[in-house]
Amino acid sequence: MRGAVLYAPGDVRFEERDAPKIIEPTDAIIRMSATCVCGSDLWSYRGINPVTEPAPMGHEYCGIVEEVGRAVTSIKPGRFVIGSFFASDNTCPNCRAGYQSSCQHKEFVGGAQAGRLRVPLADGTLVATPDVPADDLIPSLLTLSDVMGTGWFAADAANVKPGMTVAVVGDGAVGLLGVLSAKRMGAERIIAMSRHESRQKLAREFGATDLVTERGDEGVARIKELTKGIGADAVLECVGTQESMMQAIRSTRPGGSVGYVGVPHGVELNGEELFFAHVRLHGGPAPVRRFLPELIDLVLSGKINPGKVFDLTLSLDQVAEGYRAMDERRAIKTLLRP
Ligand SMILES: [Zn+2]
Ligand SMILES: [Zn+2]
């Protein structure tokens, strides 16, 4: 089997790897229908996260179950399934509370940019669709594995409710799908912060009503201007830098909420500023598994089309070009088909 392996910053190779095997009786092996490159893969690709040894890449996946371990009861070979980038048992107290990405038995699912993948805790992790879906639905279903689930969690964590004014910091795939999520949850006004034309266009399509091109304190000032000096009811932070986090907190009205899903890199918060801001913060690695059944229904019934974030489709063996295009911001997100 061939798959993507990162050797050093900027050096992704598509090469022969050992085919995955059932190791634990709770495992499943799936044959990939589609996978993709994640914004978070770029942290390693750019050398911001150190690369110490060759690493199999990719954690977003959907496909057909080929084989299951003897303890797997609900997931059957031949079914089309989607799972989260964190495997979870879906039975422990944290899972039952809806925080499967903090499962007591969580395991990161890596190496998905390949023809086949081993998924641990298959019964808890994977959700099957009623039938094998039509090919044109696969990009949207794939987004539920991470990027759409993460945008949805940002809106959920920011407590978005009908009629609210929502601001979204970050115009990557997660931010754009945060716009779509806020719209679906009934936000009346959605302010997308973006300075790139193609991304602004997609933000509008997903439901953005206003666009703000300024960043940092100027961005905050624009949000205040647009909200009669008060700030947004809910702000989705989808970047993970010091600037974006402060922009999110300072754009929120007193009593409002920030949902933050950008993996923080060097973010430090000032306790005194937070205290006087009167803002709620909630975020973390998205418990994608919680949202899978609902989001699968929304995709299958045609109510949402999050697969539009893929503006580049390549065959899996062109994965290196997929990384380059995203690194150079020529593509929002790269879809890979085996
Ligand atoms: Zn991801
Ligand atoms: Zn659990």
mmCIF file of C-alpha atoms and ligand atoms in Angstrom:
data_model
loop_
_atom_site.group_PDB
_atom_site.id
_atom_site.type_symbol
_atom_site.label_atom_id
_atom_site.label_comp_id
_atom_site.label_asym_id
_atom_site.label_seq_id
_atom_site.Cartn_x
_atom_site.Cartn_y
_atom_site.Cartn_z
ATOM 1 C CA MET A 1 0.000 0.000 0.000
ATOM 2 C CA ARG A 2 1.190 3.499 -0.738
ATOM 3 C CA GLY A 3 0.648 6.538 1.485
ATOM 4 C CA ALA A 4 1.908 10.039 2.301
ATOM 5 C CA VAL A 5 4.925 10.337 4.610
ATOM 6 C CA LEU A 6 6.448 13.617 5.804
ATOM 7 C CA TYR A 7 10.244 13.411 6.019
ATOM 8 C CA ALA A 8 11.144 17.022 6.731
ATOM 9 C CA PRO A 9 9.523 20.447 6.339
ATOM 10 C CA GLY A 10 8.312 20.726 2.734
ATOM 11 C CA ASP A 11 9.184 17.092 1.960
ATOM 12 C CA VAL A 12 6.066 14.903 1.606
ATOM 13 C CA ARG A 13 6.528 11.633 -0.278
ATOM 14 C CA PHE A 14 3.972 9.192 -1.580
ATOM 15 C CA GLU A 15 5.628 5.855 -0.948
ATOM 16 C CA GLU A 16 5.197 2.209 -0.056
ATOM 17 C CA ARG A 17 4.050 1.633 3.522
ATOM 18 C CA ASP A 18 2.986 -1.478 5.414
ATOM 19 C CA ALA A 19 -0.699 -2.172 4.810
ATOM 20 C CA PRO A 20 -2.665 -1.677 8.037
ATOM 21 C CA LYS A 21 -3.770 -4.816 9.897
ATOM 22 C CA ILE A 22 -6.227 -5.539 12.673
ATOM 23 C CA ILE A 23 -4.160 -5.221 15.868
ATOM 24 C CA GLU A 24 -6.839 -4.940 18.555
ATOM 25 C CA PRO A 25 -10.118 -6.888 18.373
ATOM 26 C CA THR A 26 -11.949 -3.524 18.415
ATOM 27 C CA ASP A 27 -10.225 -2.279 15.202
ATOM 28 C CA ALA A 28 -11.612 -1.868 11.700
ATOM 29 C CA ILE A 29 -9.751 -1.497 8.406
ATOM 30 C CA ILE A 30 -11.315 0.816 5.851
ATOM 31 C CA ARG A 31 -10.591 1.331 2.161
ATOM 32 C CA MET A 32 -10.386 5.061 1.586
ATOM 33 C CA SER A 33 -13.018 6.699 -0.629
ATOM 34 C CA ALA A 34 -11.497 10.142 -0.132
ATOM 35 C CA THR A 35 -9.106 11.935 2.191
ATOM 36 C CA CYS A 36 -7.653 15.445 2.310
ATOM 37 C CA VAL A 37 -4.972 17.795 3.566
ATOM 38 C CA CYS A 38 -5.770 19.659 6.786
ATOM 39 C CA GLY A 39 -4.673 23.163 7.784
ATOM 40 C CA SER A 40 -3.141 21.510 10.857
ATOM 41 C CA ASP A 41 -0.965 19.268 8.629
ATOM 42 C CA LEU A 42 0.722 22.502 7.536
ATOM 43 C CA TRP A 43 2.095 23.133 11.049
ATOM 44 C CA SER A 44 4.443 20.157 10.499
ATOM 45 C CA TYR A 45 4.876 20.790 6.769
ATOM 46 C CA ARG A 46 6.124 24.302 7.567
ATOM 47 C CA GLY A 47 8.391 23.037 10.359
ATOM 48 C CA ILE A 48 6.497 24.976 13.053
ATOM 49 C CA ASN A 49 5.870 21.610 14.711
ATOM 50 C CA PRO A 50 9.232 19.796 14.576
ATOM 51 C CA VAL A 51 9.532 16.725 12.329
ATOM 52 C CA THR A 52 11.825 14.290 14.162
ATOM 53 C CA GLU A 53 11.150 11.126 12.147
ATOM 54 C CA PRO A 54 9.277 10.183 8.949
ATOM 55 C CA ALA A 55 5.569 10.562 9.813
ATOM 56 C CA PRO A 56 2.597 9.012 7.980
ATOM 57 C CA MET A 57 0.222 11.928 7.339
ATOM 58 C CA GLY A 58 -3.506 12.604 7.271
ATOM 59 C CA HIS A 59 -6.369 12.239 9.771
ATOM 60 C CA GLU A 60 -9.536 12.989 7.754
ATOM 61 C CA TYR A 61 -11.176 9.979 6.183
ATOM 62 C CA CYS A 62 -14.253 8.187 4.923
ATOM 63 C CA GLY A 63 -14.525 4.892 3.108
ATOM 64 C CA ILE A 64 -15.763 1.331 2.911
ATOM 65 C CA VAL A 65 -15.199 -1.095 5.786
ATOM 66 C CA GLU A 66 -13.077 -4.032 4.589
ATOM 67 C CA GLU A 67 -12.454 -5.953 7.768
ATOM 68 C CA VAL A 68 -13.352 -5.744 11.451
ATOM 69 C CA GLY A 69 -11.850 -7.269 14.603
ATOM 70 C CA ARG A 70 -13.743 -10.004 16.446
ATOM 71 C CA ALA A 71 -15.040 -7.635 19.175
ATOM 72 C CA VAL A 72 -16.635 -5.193 16.685
ATOM 73 C CA THR A 73 -20.418 -5.610 16.688
ATOM 74 C CA SER A 74 -22.145 -2.632 15.038
ATOM 75 C CA ILE A 75 -19.798 -1.800 12.149
ATOM 76 C CA LYS A 76 -20.020 -4.261 9.246
ATOM 77 C CA PRO A 77 -17.795 -4.872 6.213
ATOM 78 C CA GLY A 78 -19.166 -3.254 3.062
ATOM 79 C CA ARG A 79 -20.655 -0.223 4.847
ATOM 80 C CA PHE A 80 -19.604 3.362 4.075
ATOM 81 C CA VAL A 81 -18.328 5.011 7.247
ATOM 82 C CA ILE A 82 -17.014 8.327 8.539
ATOM 83 C CA GLY A 83 -15.066 8.808 11.746
ATOM 84 C CA SER A 84 -13.316 11.486 13.737
ATOM 85 C CA PHE A 85 -9.569 12.117 13.878
ATOM 86 C CA PHE A 86 -9.779 10.946 17.515
ATOM 87 C CA ALA A 87 -10.954 7.391 18.006
ATOM 88 C CA SER A 88 -13.267 7.129 21.009
ATOM 89 C CA ASP A 89 -15.212 4.359 22.789
ATOM 90 C CA ASN A 90 -18.344 6.548 22.906
ATOM 91 C CA THR A 91 -19.276 4.975 26.261
ATOM 92 C CA CYS A 92 -17.056 6.561 28.956
ATOM 93 C CA PRO A 93 -18.290 9.550 31.024
ATOM 94 C CA ASN A 94 -16.501 12.097 28.801
ATOM 95 C CA CYS A 95 -17.987 10.584 25.649
ATOM 96 C CA ARG A 96 -21.447 10.468 27.185
ATOM 97 C CA ALA A 97 -21.096 14.154 28.021
ATOM 98 C CA GLY A 98 -20.429 14.810 24.324
ATOM 99 C CA TYR A 99 -16.662 15.271 24.574
ATOM 100 C CA GLN A 100 -15.462 12.237 22.602
ATOM 101 C CA SER A 101 -12.204 14.018 21.724
ATOM 102 C CA SER A 102 -11.435 13.785 25.475
ATOM 103 C CA CYS A 103 -12.453 10.099 25.641
ATOM 104 C CA GLN A 104 -10.692 8.213 28.430
ATOM 105 C CA HIS A 105 -9.485 5.803 25.720
ATOM 106 C CA LYS A 106 -8.958 8.285 22.906
ATOM 107 C CA GLU A 107 -6.414 7.509 20.243
ATOM 108 C CA PHE A 108 -5.296 9.806 17.435
ATOM 109 C CA VAL A 109 -6.073 8.351 14.001
ATOM 110 C CA GLY A 110 -3.070 9.073 11.777
ATOM 111 C CA GLY A 111 -1.885 7.980 8.349
ATOM 112 C CA ALA A 112 -5.182 8.574 6.522
ATOM 113 C CA GLN A 113 -3.558 9.945 3.341
ATOM 114 C CA ALA A 114 -3.276 6.383 2.074
ATOM 115 C CA GLY A 115 -5.331 3.715 0.352
ATOM 116 C CA ARG A 116 -6.251 1.964 3.589
ATOM 117 C CA LEU A 117 -6.523 2.918 7.253
ATOM 118 C CA ARG A 118 -6.756 1.188 10.621
ATOM 119 C CA VAL A 119 -9.406 2.761 12.856
ATOM 120 C CA PRO A 120 -9.269 1.815 16.564
ATOM 121 C CA LEU A 121 -12.441 1.482 18.694
ATOM 122 C CA ALA A 122 -14.476 1.046 15.523
ATOM 123 C CA ASP A 123 -17.894 0.707 17.188
ATOM 124 C CA GLY A 124 -17.473 3.970 19.081
ATOM 125 C CA THR A 125 -15.593 5.928 16.420
ATOM 126 C CA LEU A 126 -17.280 5.174 13.103
ATOM 127 C CA VAL A 127 -20.748 6.156 11.927
ATOM 128 C CA ALA A 128 -22.194 4.356 8.888
ATOM 129 C CA THR A 129 -24.468 5.959 6.308
ATOM 130 C CA PRO A 130 -27.712 4.074 5.471
ATOM 131 C CA ASP A 131 -26.428 3.222 1.962
ATOM 132 C CA VAL A 132 -23.201 3.672 0.027
ATOM 133 C CA PRO A 133 -23.589 7.353 -0.945
ATOM 134 C CA ALA A 134 -23.507 8.800 -4.454
ATOM 135 C CA ASP A 135 -20.035 9.911 -5.531
ATOM 136 C CA ASP A 136 -20.925 13.617 -5.596
ATOM 137 C CA LEU A 137 -21.774 13.529 -1.866
ATOM 138 C CA ILE A 138 -18.401 12.131 -0.836
ATOM 139 C CA PRO A 139 -16.542 15.481 -0.551
ATOM 140 C CA SER A 140 -19.220 16.847 1.792
ATOM 141 C CA LEU A 141 -19.301 13.633 3.838
ATOM 142 C CA LEU A 142 -15.503 13.713 4.115
ATOM 143 C CA THR A 143 -15.589 17.212 5.679
ATOM 144 C CA LEU A 144 -17.588 15.770 8.595
ATOM 145 C CA SER A 145 -14.478 13.832 9.659
ATOM 146 C CA ASP A 146 -12.846 17.038 10.883
ATOM 147 C CA VAL A 147 -13.183 20.416 9.191
ATOM 148 C CA MET A 148 -17.002 20.700 9.151
ATOM 149 C CA GLY A 149 -17.311 19.102 12.593
ATOM 150 C CA THR A 150 -14.743 21.592 13.859
ATOM 151 C CA GLY A 151 -16.510 24.615 12.344
ATOM 152 C CA TRP A 152 -19.774 23.307 13.823
ATOM 153 C CA PHE A 153 -18.158 22.903 17.251
ATOM 154 C CA ALA A 154 -16.829 26.480 17.064
ATOM 155 C CA ALA A 155 -20.406 27.720 16.598
ATOM 156 C CA ASP A 156 -21.773 25.322 19.225
ATOM 157 C CA ALA A 157 -19.090 26.342 21.743
ATOM 158 C CA ALA A 158 -19.782 30.021 21.029
ATOM 159 C CA ASN A 159 -23.411 29.312 21.882
ATOM 160 C CA VAL A 160 -24.784 30.579 18.544
ATOM 161 C CA LYS A 161 -28.565 30.980 18.699
ATOM 162 C CA PRO A 162 -31.213 32.253 16.264
ATOM 163 C CA GLY A 163 -31.110 35.993 15.701
ATOM 164 C CA MET A 164 -27.564 36.493 16.939
ATOM 165 C CA THR A 165 -24.752 38.524 15.438
ATOM 166 C CA VAL A 166 -21.747 36.253 14.921
ATOM 167 C CA ALA A 167 -18.187 37.143 13.923
ATOM 168 C CA VAL A 168 -15.777 34.578 12.473
ATOM 169 C CA VAL A 169 -12.017 35.078 12.811
ATOM 170 C CA GLY A 170 -10.129 33.084 10.161
ATOM 171 C CA ASP A 171 -10.997 32.398 6.538
ATOM 172 C CA GLY A 172 -9.444 28.946 6.220
ATOM 173 C CA ALA A 173 -11.682 25.960 5.599
ATOM 174 C CA VAL A 174 -12.709 25.757 9.283
ATOM 175 C CA GLY A 175 -13.612 29.460 9.448
ATOM 176 C CA LEU A 176 -15.645 29.213 6.249
ATOM 177 C CA LEU A 177 -17.520 26.195 7.580
ATOM 178 C CA GLY A 178 -17.970 28.087 10.853
ATOM 179 C CA VAL A 179 -19.891 30.636 8.773
ATOM 180 C CA LEU A 180 -22.030 27.845 7.308
ATOM 181 C CA SER A 181 -22.623 26.417 10.814
ATOM 182 C CA ALA A 182 -23.635 29.782 12.289
ATOM 183 C CA LYS A 183 -26.050 30.281 9.402
ATOM 184 C CA ARG A 184 -27.566 26.831 9.934
ATOM 185 C CA MET A 185 -27.960 27.577 13.674
ATOM 186 C CA GLY A 186 -29.995 30.669 12.818
ATOM 187 C CA ALA A 187 -27.546 33.564 13.153
ATOM 188 C CA GLU A 188 -29.046 36.695 11.662
ATOM 189 C CA ARG A 189 -25.860 38.543 10.939
ATOM 190 C CA ILE A 190 -22.553 36.852 10.194
ATOM 191 C CA ILE A 191 -19.406 38.930 9.910
ATOM 192 C CA ALA A 192 -16.595 37.051 8.178
ATOM 193 C CA MET A 193 -13.078 38.396 8.635
ATOM 194 C CA SER A 194 -11.237 37.793 5.372
ATOM 195 C CA ARG A 195 -9.074 39.665 2.912
ATOM 196 C CA HIS A 196 -8.932 37.064 0.131
ATOM 197 C CA GLU A 197 -11.402 37.410 -2.687
ATOM 198 C CA SER A 198 -12.046 33.711 -3.369
ATOM 199 C CA ARG A 199 -12.577 33.058 0.339
ATOM 200 C CA GLN A 200 -14.854 36.091 0.725
ATOM 201 C CA LYS A 201 -16.952 34.734 -2.128
ATOM 202 C CA LEU A 202 -17.350 31.349 -0.462
ATOM 203 C CA ALA A 203 -18.073 33.026 2.904
ATOM 204 C CA ARG A 204 -20.928 34.924 1.232
ATOM 205 C CA GLU A 205 -22.202 31.723 -0.323
ATOM 206 C CA PHE A 206 -22.171 30.032 3.088
ATOM 207 C CA GLY A 207 -24.157 32.882 4.664
ATOM 208 C CA ALA A 208 -21.845 35.769 5.592
ATOM 209 C CA THR A 209 -23.722 39.089 5.574
ATOM 210 C CA ASP A 210 -20.716 41.367 6.198
ATOM 211 C CA LEU A 211 -17.004 41.179 5.422
ATOM 212 C CA VAL A 212 -14.223 42.754 7.432
ATOM 213 C CA THR A 213 -10.767 42.902 5.880
ATOM 214 C CA GLU A 214 -8.968 44.573 8.804
ATOM 215 C CA ARG A 215 -7.077 42.493 11.360
ATOM 216 C CA GLY A 216 -5.953 42.887 14.973
ATOM 217 C CA ASP A 217 -7.129 46.031 16.774
ATOM 218 C CA GLU A 218 -8.389 47.553 13.510
ATOM 219 C CA GLY A 219 -10.481 44.434 12.948
ATOM 220 C CA VAL A 220 -11.891 44.752 16.462
ATOM 221 C CA ALA A 221 -12.721 48.411 15.825
ATOM 222 C CA ARG A 222 -14.614 47.452 12.638
ATOM 223 C CA ILE A 223 -16.663 44.807 14.487
ATOM 224 C CA LYS A 224 -17.511 47.358 17.167
ATOM 225 C CA GLU A 225 -18.503 49.857 14.484
ATOM 226 C CA LEU A 226 -20.811 47.281 12.877
ATOM 227 C CA THR A 227 -22.457 46.421 16.221
ATOM 228 C CA LYS A 228 -23.187 49.894 17.617
ATOM 229 C CA GLY A 229 -20.068 49.760 19.773
ATOM 230 C CA ILE A 230 -21.151 46.601 21.635
ATOM 231 C CA GLY A 231 -19.398 43.666 19.950
ATOM 232 C CA ALA A 232 -20.717 40.398 18.530
ATOM 233 C CA ASP A 233 -22.891 37.993 20.550
ATOM 234 C CA ALA A 234 -20.725 35.055 19.512
ATOM 235 C CA VAL A 235 -17.257 34.910 17.979
ATOM 236 C CA LEU A 236 -15.668 31.869 16.324
ATOM 237 C CA GLU A 237 -11.865 31.770 16.593
ATOM 238 C CA CYS A 238 -10.519 29.509 13.835
ATOM 239 C CA VAL A 239 -6.806 30.373 13.601
ATOM 240 C CA GLY A 240 -4.891 29.806 16.868
ATOM 241 C CA THR A 241 -2.467 32.742 17.007
ATOM 242 C CA GLN A 242 -2.109 35.367 19.726
ATOM 243 C CA GLU A 243 -3.473 38.021 17.366
ATOM 244 C CA SER A 244 -6.529 36.000 16.302
ATOM 245 C CA MET A 245 -7.389 34.983 19.869
ATOM 246 C CA MET A 246 -7.214 38.559 21.148
ATOM 247 C CA GLN A 247 -9.159 39.733 18.121
ATOM 248 C CA ALA A 248 -11.878 37.200 19.011
ATOM 249 C CA ILE A 249 -12.049 38.083 22.712
ATOM 250 C CA ARG A 250 -12.052 41.841 22.091
ATOM 251 C CA SER A 251 -14.743 41.551 19.384
ATOM 252 C CA THR A 252 -17.188 39.841 21.781
ATOM 253 C CA ARG A 253 -19.784 41.809 23.736
ATOM 254 C CA PRO A 254 -19.922 41.512 27.539
ATOM 255 C CA GLY A 255 -21.843 38.295 28.257
ATOM 256 C CA GLY A 256 -21.027 36.885 24.830
ATOM 257 C CA SER A 257 -19.030 33.776 23.991
ATOM 258 C CA VAL A 258 -15.935 32.821 22.040
ATOM 259 C CA GLY A 259 -15.750 29.332 20.525
ATOM 260 C CA TYR A 260 -12.083 28.648 19.806
ATOM 261 C CA VAL A 261 -10.951 25.772 17.623
ATOM 262 C CA GLY A 262 -7.680 27.040 16.132
ATOM 263 C CA VAL A 263 -4.916 24.962 17.775
ATOM 264 C CA PRO A 264 -3.115 27.606 19.884
ATOM 265 C CA HIS A 265 0.484 28.256 18.967
ATOM 266 C CA GLY A 266 2.117 30.569 21.520
ATOM 267 C CA VAL A 267 -1.184 32.027 22.770
ATOM 268 C CA GLU A 268 -1.061 33.604 26.249
ATOM 269 C CA LEU A 269 -4.036 35.243 27.917
ATOM 270 C CA ASN A 270 -3.970 38.072 30.425
ATOM 271 C CA GLY A 271 -6.122 37.156 33.448
ATOM 272 C CA GLU A 272 -6.995 40.722 34.304
ATOM 273 C CA GLU A 273 -8.116 41.582 30.782
ATOM 274 C CA LEU A 274 -10.205 38.379 30.658
ATOM 275 C CA PHE A 275 -11.764 39.193 34.037
ATOM 276 C CA PHE A 276 -12.997 42.592 32.918
ATOM 277 C CA ALA A 277 -14.007 41.426 29.431
ATOM 278 C CA HIS A 278 -16.989 39.439 30.803
ATOM 279 C CA VAL A 279 -16.596 36.963 27.954
ATOM 280 C CA ARG A 280 -17.101 33.173 28.013
ATOM 281 C CA LEU A 281 -14.404 31.025 26.395
ATOM 282 C CA HIS A 282 -14.979 27.460 25.302
ATOM 283 C CA GLY A 283 -13.123 25.412 22.736
ATOM 284 C CA GLY A 284 -10.569 22.700 22.173
ATOM 285 C CA PRO A 285 -10.239 19.750 19.807
ATOM 286 C CA ALA A 286 -13.723 19.351 18.340
ATOM 287 C CA PRO A 287 -15.745 16.365 19.580
ATOM 288 C CA VAL A 288 -16.602 15.630 15.957
ATOM 289 C CA ARG A 289 -18.148 12.272 16.852
ATOM 290 C CA ARG A 290 -20.967 14.022 18.757
ATOM 291 C CA PHE A 291 -22.096 15.830 15.617
ATOM 292 C CA LEU A 292 -21.655 13.048 13.024
ATOM 293 C CA PRO A 293 -25.229 11.629 12.984
ATOM 294 C CA GLU A 294 -26.841 15.082 12.672
ATOM 295 C CA LEU A 295 -24.364 16.362 10.097
ATOM 296 C CA ILE A 296 -24.599 13.176 7.991
ATOM 297 C CA ASP A 297 -28.380 13.726 7.832
ATOM 298 C CA LEU A 298 -27.925 17.365 6.795
ATOM 299 C CA VAL A 299 -25.551 16.364 3.976
ATOM 300 C CA LEU A 300 -27.623 13.405 2.737
ATOM 301 C CA SER A 301 -30.781 15.534 2.664
ATOM 302 C CA GLY A 302 -28.970 18.255 0.701
ATOM 303 C CA LYS A 303 -29.425 20.926 3.388
ATOM 304 C CA ILE A 304 -25.714 21.691 3.606
ATOM 305 C CA ASN A 305 -22.927 21.344 1.063
ATOM 306 C CA PRO A 306 -19.687 21.795 3.023
ATOM 307 C CA GLY A 307 -17.704 19.964 0.318
ATOM 308 C CA LYS A 308 -17.512 23.313 -1.501
ATOM 309 C CA VAL A 309 -14.433 24.151 0.596
ATOM 310 C CA PHE A 310 -12.440 21.770 -1.596
ATOM 311 C CA ASP A 311 -11.203 23.967 -4.415
ATOM 312 C CA LEU A 312 -8.526 21.514 -5.549
ATOM 313 C CA THR A 313 -9.006 17.806 -6.254
ATOM 314 C CA LEU A 314 -5.996 15.601 -6.928
ATOM 315 C CA SER A 315 -5.331 11.907 -7.085
ATOM 316 C CA LEU A 316 -3.745 10.611 -3.907
ATOM 317 C CA ASP A 317 -0.361 10.071 -5.591
ATOM 318 C CA GLN A 318 -0.185 13.857 -6.201
ATOM 319 C CA VAL A 319 -0.392 14.526 -2.458
ATOM 320 C CA ALA A 320 2.870 16.555 -2.436
ATOM 321 C CA GLU A 321 1.324 19.085 -4.832
ATOM 322 C CA GLY A 322 -1.747 19.185 -2.570
ATOM 323 C CA TYR A 323 0.433 20.336 0.337
ATOM 324 C CA ARG A 324 2.304 22.878 -1.816
ATOM 325 C CA ALA A 325 -0.924 24.429 -3.094
ATOM 326 C CA MET A 326 -2.262 24.890 0.437
ATOM 327 C CA ASP A 327 1.067 26.089 1.806
ATOM 328 C CA GLU A 328 1.219 28.762 -0.913
ATOM 329 C CA ARG A 329 -2.470 29.562 -0.277
ATOM 330 C CA ARG A 330 -3.297 28.707 -3.910
ATOM 331 C CA ALA A 331 -5.907 26.292 -2.550
ATOM 332 C CA ILE A 332 -8.264 26.554 0.438
ATOM 333 C CA LYS A 333 -8.335 22.784 0.889
ATOM 334 C CA THR A 334 -7.134 19.824 -1.176
ATOM 335 C CA LEU A 335 -9.296 16.746 -1.715
ATOM 336 C CA LEU A 336 -7.403 13.534 -2.457
ATOM 337 C CA ARG A 337 -9.006 10.573 -4.247
ATOM 338 C CA PRO A 338 -7.257 7.188 -4.330
HETATM 339 ZN ZN ZN B 1 -7.806 18.130 10.261
HETATM 340 ZN ZN ZN B 2 -14.934 7.628 25.800
#
